[in-house]
Amino acid sequence: VLIHNGKPVCESVIALQYIDEVWTNKPLLPSDPYLRSQARFWADFVDKKIYDFGRKTWTTKGDEQEAAKKEFIDC
């Protein structure tokens, strides 16, 4: 989570775009449209796949945790 001027920005893709627009002198995203789309894809992938499955793995126990581990490995 990014907090800027008291406002939270929760998703990685949105945080990347926000930082890129606010601090234009040091961009995080590439200027090339193709490379920029790749960066957005991976940020979104981490938000939707890695973080969610990882959180399930860390916050559950027993059979539910084992299922979460399998989902995490399969993603």
PDB file of C-alpha atoms in Angstrom:
ATOM      1  CA  VAL A   1       0.000   0.000   0.000  1.00  0.00           C
ATOM      2  CA  LEU A   2       1.260   3.447  -0.947  1.00  0.00           C
ATOM      3  CA  ILE A   3       0.073   6.386   1.150  1.00  0.00           C
ATOM      4  CA  HIS A   4       0.624   9.842  -0.330  1.00  0.00           C
ATOM      5  CA  ASN A   5      -0.858  12.980   1.193  1.00  0.00           C
ATOM      6  CA  GLY A   6      -3.003  10.790   3.451  1.00  0.00           C
ATOM      7  CA  LYS A   7      -4.569   8.872   0.559  1.00  0.00           C
ATOM      8  CA  PRO A   8      -3.994   5.091   0.284  1.00  0.00           C
ATOM      9  CA  VAL A   9      -3.239   3.515  -3.086  1.00  0.00           C
ATOM     10  CA  CYS A  10      -3.717  -0.242  -2.658  1.00  0.00           C
ATOM     11  CA  GLU A  11      -3.158  -2.015  -5.970  1.00  0.00           C
ATOM     12  CA  SER A  12       0.324  -2.372  -7.456  1.00  0.00           C
ATOM     13  CA  VAL A  13      -0.718  -1.294 -10.958  1.00  0.00           C
ATOM     14  CA  ILE A  14      -2.505   1.789  -9.655  1.00  0.00           C
ATOM     15  CA  ALA A  15       0.443   2.615  -7.366  1.00  0.00           C
ATOM     16  CA  LEU A  16       2.865   2.349 -10.317  1.00  0.00           C
ATOM     17  CA  GLN A  17       0.733   4.639 -12.462  1.00  0.00           C
ATOM     18  CA  TYR A  18       0.256   7.086  -9.596  1.00  0.00           C
ATOM     19  CA  ILE A  19       3.978   7.314  -8.823  1.00  0.00           C
ATOM     20  CA  ASP A  20       4.764   7.626 -12.516  1.00  0.00           C
ATOM     21  CA  GLU A  21       2.336  10.546 -12.898  1.00  0.00           C
ATOM     22  CA  VAL A  22       3.159  12.371  -9.644  1.00  0.00           C
ATOM     23  CA  TRP A  23       6.955  12.158  -9.812  1.00  0.00           C
ATOM     24  CA  THR A  24       7.557  12.739 -13.514  1.00  0.00           C
ATOM     25  CA  ASN A  25      11.266  13.498 -13.053  1.00  0.00           C
ATOM     26  CA  LYS A  26      11.953   9.850 -12.037  1.00  0.00           C
ATOM     27  CA  PRO A  27       9.514   7.573 -13.898  1.00  0.00           C
ATOM     28  CA  LEU A  28       9.105   3.967 -12.762  1.00  0.00           C
ATOM     29  CA  LEU A  29       7.439   2.723 -15.911  1.00  0.00           C
ATOM     30  CA  PRO A  30       9.261   2.608 -19.256  1.00  0.00           C
ATOM     31  CA  SER A  31       8.314   5.167 -21.895  1.00  0.00           C
ATOM     32  CA  ASP A  32       8.046   2.455 -24.573  1.00  0.00           C
ATOM     33  CA  PRO A  33       4.355   1.372 -24.750  1.00  0.00           C
ATOM     34  CA  TYR A  34       5.177  -2.335 -25.096  1.00  0.00           C
ATOM     35  CA  LEU A  35       7.558  -2.384 -22.129  1.00  0.00           C
ATOM     36  CA  ARG A  36       5.086  -0.244 -20.154  1.00  0.00           C
ATOM     37  CA  SER A  37       2.321  -2.821 -20.769  1.00  0.00           C
ATOM     38  CA  GLN A  38       4.630  -5.629 -19.640  1.00  0.00           C
ATOM     39  CA  ALA A  39       5.367  -3.792 -16.384  1.00  0.00           C
ATOM     40  CA  ARG A  40       1.633  -3.295 -15.797  1.00  0.00           C
ATOM     41  CA  PHE A  41       0.968  -6.977 -16.549  1.00  0.00           C
ATOM     42  CA  TRP A  42       3.503  -8.189 -13.975  1.00  0.00           C
ATOM     43  CA  ALA A  43       2.295  -5.747 -11.320  1.00  0.00           C
ATOM     44  CA  ASP A  44      -1.266  -6.966 -11.891  1.00  0.00           C
ATOM     45  CA  PHE A  45      -0.112 -10.607 -11.834  1.00  0.00           C
ATOM     46  CA  VAL A  46       1.536 -10.097  -8.454  1.00  0.00           C
ATOM     47  CA  ASP A  47      -1.595  -8.391  -7.089  1.00  0.00           C
ATOM     48  CA  LYS A  48      -3.999 -11.068  -8.273  1.00  0.00           C
ATOM     49  CA  LYS A  49      -2.037 -14.286  -8.117  1.00  0.00           C
ATOM     50  CA  ILE A  50       1.003 -14.188  -5.908  1.00  0.00           C
ATOM     51  CA  TYR A  51      -0.319 -11.978  -3.110  1.00  0.00           C
ATOM     52  CA  ASP A  52      -3.753 -13.617  -2.821  1.00  0.00           C
ATOM     53  CA  PHE A  53      -2.445 -17.185  -2.864  1.00  0.00           C
ATOM     54  CA  GLY A  54       0.434 -16.304  -0.555  1.00  0.00           C
ATOM     55  CA  ARG A  55      -1.928 -14.643   1.927  1.00  0.00           C
ATOM     56  CA  LYS A  56      -4.154 -17.744   1.944  1.00  0.00           C
ATOM     57  CA  THR A  57      -1.090 -19.893   2.598  1.00  0.00           C
ATOM     58  CA  TRP A  58       0.020 -17.754   5.547  1.00  0.00           C
ATOM     59  CA  THR A  59      -3.388 -17.215   7.175  1.00  0.00           C
ATOM     60  CA  THR A  60      -4.950 -20.687   7.041  1.00  0.00           C
ATOM     61  CA  LYS A  61      -4.251 -24.027   8.693  1.00  0.00           C
ATOM     62  CA  GLY A  62      -4.778 -27.720   7.974  1.00  0.00           C
ATOM     63  CA  ASP A  63      -6.487 -28.867   4.781  1.00  0.00           C
ATOM     64  CA  GLU A  64      -7.322 -25.316   3.758  1.00  0.00           C
ATOM     65  CA  GLN A  65      -3.642 -24.362   3.991  1.00  0.00           C
ATOM     66  CA  GLU A  66      -2.609 -27.402   1.952  1.00  0.00           C
ATOM     67  CA  ALA A  67      -5.121 -26.477  -0.757  1.00  0.00           C
ATOM     68  CA  ALA A  68      -3.822 -22.894  -0.726  1.00  0.00           C
ATOM     69  CA  LYS A  69      -0.229 -24.158  -1.102  1.00  0.00           C
ATOM     70  CA  LYS A  70      -1.248 -26.267  -4.098  1.00  0.00           C
ATOM     71  CA  GLU A  71      -3.039 -23.298  -5.691  1.00  0.00           C
ATOM     72  CA  PHE A  72       0.033 -21.130  -5.090  1.00  0.00           C
ATOM     73  CA  ILE A  73       2.356 -23.634  -6.757  1.00  0.00           C
ATOM     74  CA  ASP A  74      -0.023 -24.137  -9.685  1.00  0.00           C
ATOM     75  CA  CYS A  75      -0.409 -20.413 -10.433  1.00  0.00           C
TER      76      CYS A  75
END
